[in-house]
Coordinates of C-alpha atoms and ligand atoms in Angstrom, one line a residue:
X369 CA -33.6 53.8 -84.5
X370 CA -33.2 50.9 -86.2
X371 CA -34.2 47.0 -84.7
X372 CA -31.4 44.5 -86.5
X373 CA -31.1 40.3 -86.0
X374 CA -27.6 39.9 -85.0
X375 CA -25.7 36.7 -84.5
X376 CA -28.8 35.3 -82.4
X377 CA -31.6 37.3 -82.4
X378 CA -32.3 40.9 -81.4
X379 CA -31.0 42.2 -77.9
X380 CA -31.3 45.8 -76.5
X381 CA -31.6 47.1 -73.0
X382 CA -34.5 47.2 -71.2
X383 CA -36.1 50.7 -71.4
X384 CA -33.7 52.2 -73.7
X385 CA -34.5 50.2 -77.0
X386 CA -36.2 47.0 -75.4
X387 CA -39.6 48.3 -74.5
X388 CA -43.2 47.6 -74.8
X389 CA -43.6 49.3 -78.2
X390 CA -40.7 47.9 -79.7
X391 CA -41.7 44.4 -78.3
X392 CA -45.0 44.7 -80.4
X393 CA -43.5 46.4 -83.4
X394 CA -41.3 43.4 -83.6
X395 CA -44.2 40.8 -82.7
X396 CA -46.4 42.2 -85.6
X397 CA -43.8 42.2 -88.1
X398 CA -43.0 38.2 -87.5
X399 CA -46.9 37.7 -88.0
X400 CA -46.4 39.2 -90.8
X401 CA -43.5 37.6 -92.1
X402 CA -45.7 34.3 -91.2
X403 CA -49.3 35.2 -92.7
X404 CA -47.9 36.9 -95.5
X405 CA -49.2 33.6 -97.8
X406 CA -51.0 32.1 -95.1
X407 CA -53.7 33.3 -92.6
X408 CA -52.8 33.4 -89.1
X409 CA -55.4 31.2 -88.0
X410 CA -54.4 28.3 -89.5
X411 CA -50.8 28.7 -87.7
X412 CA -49.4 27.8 -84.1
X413 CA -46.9 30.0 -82.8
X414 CA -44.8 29.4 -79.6
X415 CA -44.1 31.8 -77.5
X416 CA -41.7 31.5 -74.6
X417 CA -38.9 33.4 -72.2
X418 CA -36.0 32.8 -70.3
X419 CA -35.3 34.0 -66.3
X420 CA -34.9 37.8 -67.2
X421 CA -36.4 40.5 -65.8
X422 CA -40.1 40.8 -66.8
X423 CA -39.7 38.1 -69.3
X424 CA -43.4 36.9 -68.6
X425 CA -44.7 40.1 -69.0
X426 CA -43.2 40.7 -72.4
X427 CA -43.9 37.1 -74.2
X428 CA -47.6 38.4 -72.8
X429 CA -47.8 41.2 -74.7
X430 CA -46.3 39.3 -78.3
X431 CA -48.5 35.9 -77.0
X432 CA -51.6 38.4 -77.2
X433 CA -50.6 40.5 -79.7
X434 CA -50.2 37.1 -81.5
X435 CA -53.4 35.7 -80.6
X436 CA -55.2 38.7 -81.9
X437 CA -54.3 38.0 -85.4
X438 CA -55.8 34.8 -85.6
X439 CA -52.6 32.6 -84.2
X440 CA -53.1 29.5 -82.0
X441 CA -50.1 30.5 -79.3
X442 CA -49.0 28.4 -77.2
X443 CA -47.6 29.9 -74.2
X444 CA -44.6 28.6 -72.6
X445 CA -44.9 28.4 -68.5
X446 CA -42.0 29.4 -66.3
X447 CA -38.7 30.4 -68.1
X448 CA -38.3 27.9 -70.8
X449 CA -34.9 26.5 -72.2
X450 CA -33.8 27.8 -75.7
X451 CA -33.5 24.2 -76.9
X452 CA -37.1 23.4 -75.0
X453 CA -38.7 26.1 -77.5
X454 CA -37.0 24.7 -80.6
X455 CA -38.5 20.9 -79.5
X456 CA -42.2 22.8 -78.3
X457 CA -42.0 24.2 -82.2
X458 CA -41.5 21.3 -83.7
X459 CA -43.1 19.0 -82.0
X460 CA -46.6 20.6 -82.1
X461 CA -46.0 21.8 -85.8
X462 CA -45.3 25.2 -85.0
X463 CA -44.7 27.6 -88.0
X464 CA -42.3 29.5 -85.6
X465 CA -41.0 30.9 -81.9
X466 CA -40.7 33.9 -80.1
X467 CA -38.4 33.7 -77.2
X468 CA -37.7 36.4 -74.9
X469 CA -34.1 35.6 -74.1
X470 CA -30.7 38.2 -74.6
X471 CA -29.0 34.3 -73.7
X472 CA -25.7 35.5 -72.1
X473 CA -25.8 39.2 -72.0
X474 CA -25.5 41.1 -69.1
X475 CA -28.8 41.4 -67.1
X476 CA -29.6 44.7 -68.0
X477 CA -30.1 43.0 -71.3
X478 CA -33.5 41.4 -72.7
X479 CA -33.8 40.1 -76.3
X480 CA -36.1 37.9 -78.6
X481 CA -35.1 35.0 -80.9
X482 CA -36.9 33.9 -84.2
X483 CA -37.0 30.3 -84.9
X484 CA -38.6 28.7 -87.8
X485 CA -41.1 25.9 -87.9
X486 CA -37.6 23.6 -87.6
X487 CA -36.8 25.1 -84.7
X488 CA -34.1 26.3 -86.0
X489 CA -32.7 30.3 -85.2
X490 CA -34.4 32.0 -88.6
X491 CA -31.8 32.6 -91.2
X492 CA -30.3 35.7 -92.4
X493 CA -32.5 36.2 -95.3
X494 CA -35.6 35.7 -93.1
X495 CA -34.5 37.9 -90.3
X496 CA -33.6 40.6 -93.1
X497 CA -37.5 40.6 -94.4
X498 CA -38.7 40.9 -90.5
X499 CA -36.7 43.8 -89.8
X500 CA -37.8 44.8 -93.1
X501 CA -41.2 44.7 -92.2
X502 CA -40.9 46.2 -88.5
X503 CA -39.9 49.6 -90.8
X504 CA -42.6 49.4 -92.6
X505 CA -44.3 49.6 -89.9
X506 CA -48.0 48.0 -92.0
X507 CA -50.5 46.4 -89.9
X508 CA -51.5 42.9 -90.4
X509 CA -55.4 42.3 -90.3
X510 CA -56.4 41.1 -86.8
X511 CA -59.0 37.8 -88.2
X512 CA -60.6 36.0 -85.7
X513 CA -60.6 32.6 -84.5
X514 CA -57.2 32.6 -83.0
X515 CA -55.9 31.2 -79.1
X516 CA -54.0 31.4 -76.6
X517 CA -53.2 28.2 -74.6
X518 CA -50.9 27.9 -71.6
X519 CA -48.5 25.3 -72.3
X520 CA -45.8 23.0 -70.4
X521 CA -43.3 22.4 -72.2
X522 CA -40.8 20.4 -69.9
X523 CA -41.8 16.6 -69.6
X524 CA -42.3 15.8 -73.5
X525 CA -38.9 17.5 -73.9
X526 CA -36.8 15.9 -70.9
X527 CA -38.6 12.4 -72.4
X528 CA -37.1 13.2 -76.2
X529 CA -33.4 13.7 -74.3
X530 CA -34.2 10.4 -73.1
X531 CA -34.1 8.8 -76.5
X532 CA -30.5 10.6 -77.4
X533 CA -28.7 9.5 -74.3
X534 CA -27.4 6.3 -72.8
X535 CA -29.0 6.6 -69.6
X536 CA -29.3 3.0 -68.9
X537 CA -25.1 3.3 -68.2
X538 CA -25.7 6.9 -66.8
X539 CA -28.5 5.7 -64.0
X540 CA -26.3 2.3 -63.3
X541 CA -23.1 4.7 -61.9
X542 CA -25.3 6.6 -60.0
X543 CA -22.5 9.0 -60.3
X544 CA -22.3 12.1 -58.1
X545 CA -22.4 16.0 -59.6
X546 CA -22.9 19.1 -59.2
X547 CA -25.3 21.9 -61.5
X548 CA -24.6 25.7 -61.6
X549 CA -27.4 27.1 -63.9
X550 CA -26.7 30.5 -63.5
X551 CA -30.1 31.6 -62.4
X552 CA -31.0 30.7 -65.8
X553 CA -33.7 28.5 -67.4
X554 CA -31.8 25.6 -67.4
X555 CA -32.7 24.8 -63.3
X556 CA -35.6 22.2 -63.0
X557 CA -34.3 20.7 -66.5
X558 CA -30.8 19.3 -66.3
X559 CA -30.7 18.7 -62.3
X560 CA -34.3 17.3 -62.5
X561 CA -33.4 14.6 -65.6
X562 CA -30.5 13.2 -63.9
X563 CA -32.3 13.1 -60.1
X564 CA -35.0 11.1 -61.9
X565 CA -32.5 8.6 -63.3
X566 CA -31.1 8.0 -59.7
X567 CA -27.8 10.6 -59.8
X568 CA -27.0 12.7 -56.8
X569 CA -27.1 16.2 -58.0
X570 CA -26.6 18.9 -55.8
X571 CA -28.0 22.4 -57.9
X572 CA -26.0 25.8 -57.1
X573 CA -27.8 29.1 -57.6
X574 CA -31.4 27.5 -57.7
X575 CA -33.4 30.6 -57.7
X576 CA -34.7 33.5 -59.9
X577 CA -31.9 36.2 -60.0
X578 CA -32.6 38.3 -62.7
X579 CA -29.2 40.4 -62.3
X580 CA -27.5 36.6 -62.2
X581 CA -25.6 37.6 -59.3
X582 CA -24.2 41.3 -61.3
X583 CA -22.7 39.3 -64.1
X584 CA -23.2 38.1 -67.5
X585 CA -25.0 34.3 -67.0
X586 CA -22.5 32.8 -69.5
X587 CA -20.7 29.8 -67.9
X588 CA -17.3 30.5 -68.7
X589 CA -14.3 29.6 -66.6
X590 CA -14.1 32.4 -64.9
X591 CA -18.1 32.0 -63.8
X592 CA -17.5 28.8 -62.5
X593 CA -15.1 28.8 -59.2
X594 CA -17.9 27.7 -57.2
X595 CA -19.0 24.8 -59.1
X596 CA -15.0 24.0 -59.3
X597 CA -14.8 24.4 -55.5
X598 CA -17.4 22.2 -54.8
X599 CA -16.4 19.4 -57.8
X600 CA -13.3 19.5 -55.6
X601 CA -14.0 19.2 -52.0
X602 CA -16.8 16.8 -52.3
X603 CA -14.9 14.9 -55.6
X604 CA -17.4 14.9 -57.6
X605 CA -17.7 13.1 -61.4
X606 CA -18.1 16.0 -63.0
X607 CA -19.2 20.0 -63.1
X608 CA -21.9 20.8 -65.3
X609 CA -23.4 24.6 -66.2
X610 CA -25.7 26.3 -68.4
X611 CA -26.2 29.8 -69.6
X612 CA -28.9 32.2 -69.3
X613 CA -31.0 30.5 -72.0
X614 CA -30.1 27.3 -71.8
X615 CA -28.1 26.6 -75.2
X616 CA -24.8 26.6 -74.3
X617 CA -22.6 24.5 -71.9
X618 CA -19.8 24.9 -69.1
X619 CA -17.8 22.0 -67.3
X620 CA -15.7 21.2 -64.6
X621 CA -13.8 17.9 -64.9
X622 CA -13.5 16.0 -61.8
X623 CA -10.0 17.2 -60.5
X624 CA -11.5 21.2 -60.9
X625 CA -9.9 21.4 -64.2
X626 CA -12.3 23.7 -66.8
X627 CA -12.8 21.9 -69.5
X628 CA -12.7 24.2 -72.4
X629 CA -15.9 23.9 -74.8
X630 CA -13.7 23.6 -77.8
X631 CA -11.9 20.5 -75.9
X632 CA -15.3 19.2 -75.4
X633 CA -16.8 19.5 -78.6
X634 CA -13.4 17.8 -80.3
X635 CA -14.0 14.7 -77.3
X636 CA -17.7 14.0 -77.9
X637 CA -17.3 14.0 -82.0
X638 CA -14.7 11.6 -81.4
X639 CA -17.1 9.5 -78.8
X640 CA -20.2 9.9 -81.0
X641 CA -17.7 8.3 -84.0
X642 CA -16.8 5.6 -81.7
X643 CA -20.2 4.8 -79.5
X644 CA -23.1 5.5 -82.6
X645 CA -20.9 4.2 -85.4
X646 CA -21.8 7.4 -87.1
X647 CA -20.4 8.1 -89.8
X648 CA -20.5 11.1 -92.4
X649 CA -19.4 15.1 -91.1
X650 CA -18.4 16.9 -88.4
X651 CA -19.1 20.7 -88.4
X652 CA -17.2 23.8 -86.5
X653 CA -17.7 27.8 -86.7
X654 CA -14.9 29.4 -88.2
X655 CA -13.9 30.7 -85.1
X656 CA -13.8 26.8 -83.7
X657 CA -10.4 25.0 -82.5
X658 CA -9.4 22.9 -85.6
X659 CA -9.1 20.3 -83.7
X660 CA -12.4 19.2 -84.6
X661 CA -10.5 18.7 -87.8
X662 CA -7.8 16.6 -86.8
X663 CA -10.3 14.3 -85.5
X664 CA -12.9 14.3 -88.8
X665 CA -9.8 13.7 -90.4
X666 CA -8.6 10.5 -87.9
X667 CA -12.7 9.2 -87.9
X668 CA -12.9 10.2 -91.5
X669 CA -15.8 12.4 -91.0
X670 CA -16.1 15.2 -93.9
X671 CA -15.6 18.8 -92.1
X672 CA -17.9 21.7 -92.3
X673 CA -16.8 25.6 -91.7
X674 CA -19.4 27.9 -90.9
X675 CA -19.9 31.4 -90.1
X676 CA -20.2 32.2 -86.4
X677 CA -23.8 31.6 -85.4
X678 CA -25.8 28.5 -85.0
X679 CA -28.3 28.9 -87.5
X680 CA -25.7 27.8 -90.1
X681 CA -25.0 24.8 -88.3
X682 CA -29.0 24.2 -87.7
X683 CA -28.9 23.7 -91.2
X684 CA -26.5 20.6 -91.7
X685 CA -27.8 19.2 -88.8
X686 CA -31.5 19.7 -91.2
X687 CA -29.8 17.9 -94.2
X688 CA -28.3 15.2 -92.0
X689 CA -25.1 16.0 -92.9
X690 CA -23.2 15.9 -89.3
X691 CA -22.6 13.4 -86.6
X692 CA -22.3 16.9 -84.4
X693 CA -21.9 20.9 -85.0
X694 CA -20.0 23.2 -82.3
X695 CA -19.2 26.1 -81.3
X696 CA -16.2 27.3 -79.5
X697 CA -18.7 29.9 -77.6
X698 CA -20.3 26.7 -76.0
X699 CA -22.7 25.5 -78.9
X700 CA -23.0 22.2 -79.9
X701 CA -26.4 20.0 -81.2
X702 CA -25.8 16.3 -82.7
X703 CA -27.3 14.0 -85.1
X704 CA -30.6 13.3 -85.0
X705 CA -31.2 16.3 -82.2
X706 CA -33.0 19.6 -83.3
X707 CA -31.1 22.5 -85.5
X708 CA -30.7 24.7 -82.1
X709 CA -28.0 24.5 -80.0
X710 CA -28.5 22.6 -76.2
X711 CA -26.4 23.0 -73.6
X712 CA -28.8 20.4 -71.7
X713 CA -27.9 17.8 -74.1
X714 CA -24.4 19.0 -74.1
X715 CA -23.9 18.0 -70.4
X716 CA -25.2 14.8 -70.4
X717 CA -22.8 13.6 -73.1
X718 CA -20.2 14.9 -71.0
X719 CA -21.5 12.8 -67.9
X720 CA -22.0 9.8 -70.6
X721 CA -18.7 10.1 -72.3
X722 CA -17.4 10.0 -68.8
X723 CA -19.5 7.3 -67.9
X724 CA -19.3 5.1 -70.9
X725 CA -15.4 5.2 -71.3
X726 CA -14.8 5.0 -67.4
X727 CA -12.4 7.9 -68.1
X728 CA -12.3 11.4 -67.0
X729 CA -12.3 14.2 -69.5
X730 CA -9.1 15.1 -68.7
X731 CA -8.0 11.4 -69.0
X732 CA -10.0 11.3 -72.6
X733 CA -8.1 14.6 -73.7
X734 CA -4.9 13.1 -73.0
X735 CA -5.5 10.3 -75.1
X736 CA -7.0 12.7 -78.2
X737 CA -3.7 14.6 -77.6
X738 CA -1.4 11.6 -77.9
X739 CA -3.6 10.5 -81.2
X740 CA -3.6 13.9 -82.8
X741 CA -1.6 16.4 -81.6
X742 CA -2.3 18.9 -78.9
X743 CA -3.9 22.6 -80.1
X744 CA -4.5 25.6 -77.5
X745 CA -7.0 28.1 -78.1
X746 CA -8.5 31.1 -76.8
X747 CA -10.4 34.1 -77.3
X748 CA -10.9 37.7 -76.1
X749 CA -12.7 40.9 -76.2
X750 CA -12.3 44.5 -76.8
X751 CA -15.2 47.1 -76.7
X752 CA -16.0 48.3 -79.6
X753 CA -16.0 52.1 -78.6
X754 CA -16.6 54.8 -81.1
X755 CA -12.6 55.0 -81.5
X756 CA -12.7 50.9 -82.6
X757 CA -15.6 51.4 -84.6
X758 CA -14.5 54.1 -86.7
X759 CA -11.6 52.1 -88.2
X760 CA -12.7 48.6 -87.8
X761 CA -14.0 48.2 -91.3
X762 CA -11.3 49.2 -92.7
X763 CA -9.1 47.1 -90.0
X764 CA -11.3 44.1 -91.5
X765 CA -10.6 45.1 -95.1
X766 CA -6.5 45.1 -94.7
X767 CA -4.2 42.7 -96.5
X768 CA -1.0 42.5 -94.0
X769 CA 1.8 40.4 -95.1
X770 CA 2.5 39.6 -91.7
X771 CA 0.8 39.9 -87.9
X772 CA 4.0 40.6 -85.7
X773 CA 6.8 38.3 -87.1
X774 CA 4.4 35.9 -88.9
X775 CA 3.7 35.5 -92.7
X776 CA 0.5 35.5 -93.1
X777 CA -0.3 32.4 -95.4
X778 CA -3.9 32.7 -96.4
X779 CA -6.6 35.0 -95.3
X780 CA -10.1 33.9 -94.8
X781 CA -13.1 36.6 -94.8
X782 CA -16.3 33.9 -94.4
X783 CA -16.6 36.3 -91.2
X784 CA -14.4 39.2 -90.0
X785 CA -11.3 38.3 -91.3
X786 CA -9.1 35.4 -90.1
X787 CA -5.4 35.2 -90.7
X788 CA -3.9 31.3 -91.1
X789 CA -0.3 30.6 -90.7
X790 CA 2.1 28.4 -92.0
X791 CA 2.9 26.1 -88.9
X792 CA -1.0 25.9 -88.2
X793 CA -2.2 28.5 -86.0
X794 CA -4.5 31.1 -86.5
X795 CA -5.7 34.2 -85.6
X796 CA -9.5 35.4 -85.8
X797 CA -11.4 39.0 -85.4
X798 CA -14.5 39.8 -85.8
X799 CA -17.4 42.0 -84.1
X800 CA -19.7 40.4 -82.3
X801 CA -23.6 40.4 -83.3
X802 CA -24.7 39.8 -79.8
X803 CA -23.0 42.8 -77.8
X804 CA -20.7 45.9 -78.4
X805 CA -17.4 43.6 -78.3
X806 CA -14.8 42.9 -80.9
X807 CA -13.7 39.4 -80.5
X808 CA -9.9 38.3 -80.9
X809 CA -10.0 34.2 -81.6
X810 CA -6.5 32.0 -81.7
X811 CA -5.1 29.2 -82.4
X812 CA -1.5 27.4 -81.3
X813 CA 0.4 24.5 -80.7
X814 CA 1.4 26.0 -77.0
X815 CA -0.3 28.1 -74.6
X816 CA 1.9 30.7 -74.8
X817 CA 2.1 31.4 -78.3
X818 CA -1.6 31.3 -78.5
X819 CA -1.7 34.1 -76.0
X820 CA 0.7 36.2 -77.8
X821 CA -1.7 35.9 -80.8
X822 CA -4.0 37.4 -79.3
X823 CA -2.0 40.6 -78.2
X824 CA -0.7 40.5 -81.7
X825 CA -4.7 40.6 -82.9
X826 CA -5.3 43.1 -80.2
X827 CA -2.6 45.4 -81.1
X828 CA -3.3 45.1 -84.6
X829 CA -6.9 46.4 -84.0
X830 CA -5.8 49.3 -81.8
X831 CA -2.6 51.0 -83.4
Ligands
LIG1350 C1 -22.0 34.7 -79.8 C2 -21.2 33.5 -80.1 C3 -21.9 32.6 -81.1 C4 -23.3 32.2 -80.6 C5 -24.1 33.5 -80.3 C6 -25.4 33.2 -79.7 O1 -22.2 35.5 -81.0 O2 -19.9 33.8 -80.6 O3 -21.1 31.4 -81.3 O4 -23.9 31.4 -81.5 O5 -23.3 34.3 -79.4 O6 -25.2 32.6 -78.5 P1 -21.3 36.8 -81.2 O7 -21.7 37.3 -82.6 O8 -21.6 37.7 -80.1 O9 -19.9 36.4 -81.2 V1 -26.4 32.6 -77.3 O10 -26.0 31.5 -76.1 O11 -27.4 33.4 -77.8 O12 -27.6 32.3 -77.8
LIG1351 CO1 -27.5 31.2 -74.9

């Protein structure tokens, strides 16, 4: 049995693959990854976890474990944001995390993330030498003189968001919303910031769930009718949501309409242009609407394409090359921010953006649409059973000259393989490196041709 990084971190099921042994093979092979030219004790390591099931219990065990080998750990109290951890690393000059999250996976899920002393998710090559190491299997020398120090890491956080977002405007509205967590970490963060700055916030699911009410804590559309009912009877500013962990977004504009995350990432590059003055790039997954582009190209920001993952947007946001990086899954950081996605962050530009331009979303979309064009995207997913996974590779590894009646213009393998058109649209596959899916990703001018692309990438993948 083999323990593998995927797209963000490892995730398994609890007492199949995800259990106390495992959790300590995979602890001792990051401390060594970390010690191998330093000794532990000169080294802080954070340790956190979301609202899963026995989440303290396990960041125990690697927080100890840790400790043992000479590490000053800083334990995280109560379930801790994704985003939280990245600013707790870097903020106490951390030379890593460990977070116990699986994000949005279903509940019977758990999972730990590796960031790096930028508290940024570890890159490929790094989580390649950890895994390396857990088969190994060596060891390191337990030295003394290490800690282990219960931490909070909320209030220096929630002050940093502070300095990234126009409150003053936000507090003087004292506009009216409404918070769906999820059950997730985000609760106490997000509804707690905006309280304190004088909003009426009125928090859905704020308890511990750990089977987040029997579904996947990933605030997508169809997650949300509650938080849309209740934007629309009490007529509300705005819907805001957060998943499991805390790093990605969901909202609800203030007529109930979901505002899709690759609407909202293509809005709040073309606000952060207009507000901050910035200038220089923009960045988008591959698997991102491109009408991120259309608006680089109207704010004349340079564009970035990246693999699907955050960690490769982590690193422009290092070099200072973007104004913002997203993620049509419901990703996005900004300038300035950390290299780790925030769906905290994510929702108060929304309420600022909204705020600031006295304009819905909806209102602000129109106007991006009448600018540059309107683009309708969409994604789905298809287990990968054994049937899919015997002929995916070679699915991947195809050249067809056309999908259904289209030509297929250019072909583009920076991940899975993604087929461009000539009248613009697109159509995406790839298998996921969080669960046992095959996503389908497209791209149109109209609704309905997007959705045929995606039966065309379906069928494709199945005949
Ligand atoms: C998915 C998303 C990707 C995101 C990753 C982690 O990966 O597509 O955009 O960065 O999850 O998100 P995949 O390989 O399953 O498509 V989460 O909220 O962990 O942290
Ligand atoms: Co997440």
């Amino acid at each position: 049995m083999s323990i593998r990084f995927g797209t963000s971190g490892w995730r398994a099921v609890i007492a199949d693959q995800f259990t106390f042994e495992n959790i300590e093979r995979v602890t001792e092979a990051v401390c060594r990854y970390l010690t191998t030219d330093k000794p532990g004790n000169e080294q802080t390591l954070v340790v956190g976890h979301d609202s899963r099931f026995m989440g303290e219990r396990f960041s125990s065990i690697a927080a100890e474990l840790a400790a043992g080998k000479g590490f000053r750990v800083l334990l995280c109290q109560g379930p801790t944001p994704t985003p939280t951890i990245s600013h707790v690393i870097r903020s106490q000059g951390a030379s890593g995390g460990l977070n116990f999250t699986a994000s949005h996976n279903p509940p019977e899920y758990q999972g730990i993330k590796f960031s790096t002393a930028d508290g940024a998710p570890a890159l490929p090559e790094i989580t390649r030498e950890i895994e390396e190491a857990i088969v190994s299997g060596v060891s390191v020398d337990k030295s003394k003189g290490g800690s282990l120090e219960a931490f909070d890491p909320g209030p220096a956080y929630l002050e940093d968001l502070r300095s990234k977002i126009n409150f003053d405007v936000i507090s003087k509205a004292k506009g009216r919303y409404a918070y769906d967590p999820l059950w997730g970490t985000g609760r106490g963060y997000l509804d707690k910031i905006l309280r304190n700055s004088g909003c009426e916030v009125e928090t859905l699911h704020d308890w511990r769930d750990v089977t987040f009410g029997g579904r996947s804590p990933e605030p997508g559309e169809s997650q949300l009718e509650e938080l849309r009912e209740i934007v629309k009877t009490k007529k509300l500013t705005l819907g805001i949501s957060t998943d499991g962990d805390g790093d990605r977004f969901g909202i609800i504009d203030n007529d109930g309409t979901f505002i899709t995350p690759n609407q909202l990432i293509a809005i709040l590059t073309d606000y952060l242009a207009e507000s901050r003055g910035w200038t220089n790039g923009v960045a988008r997954s591959v698997a991102t609407s491109h009408l991120v582009d259309r608006v680089a190209k109207e704010r004349n920001l340079k564009l970035y394409e990246t693999p699907v993952g955050f960690k490769f947007i982590g690193e422009l946001i290092n070099k200072d090359e973007i104004i913002l990086g997203g993620e049509e899954s419901a990703g996005l950081s900004i300038r300035g921010h950390y290299p780790e996605k925030d769906g905290i962050l994510a929702c108060l530009l929304a309420i600022e953006t909204v705020t600031v331009r006295q304009a819905s979303l909806g209102e602000q979309l129109k106007d991006l649409y009448r600018r540059v064009g309107k683009l309708e995207s969409g994604r789905i997913g298809v287990k990968l059973t054994d049937e899919v996974a015997a002929t995916l590779k070679e699915k991947l590894a195809e050249e067809p000259g056309t999908i259904g009646q289209r030509k297929v213009e250019k072909i583009d393998r920076m991940d899975g393989v993604k087929f461009l058109f000539a009248d613009g649209s697109w159509m995406l596959m790839r298998p996921s490196g969080t669960e046992p899916m095959v996503r389908i990703y497209a791209e149109s001018e109209s609704k309905q041709d997007m959705e045929e692309l995606l039966e065309e990438g379906r069928r494709y993948l199945l005949e």
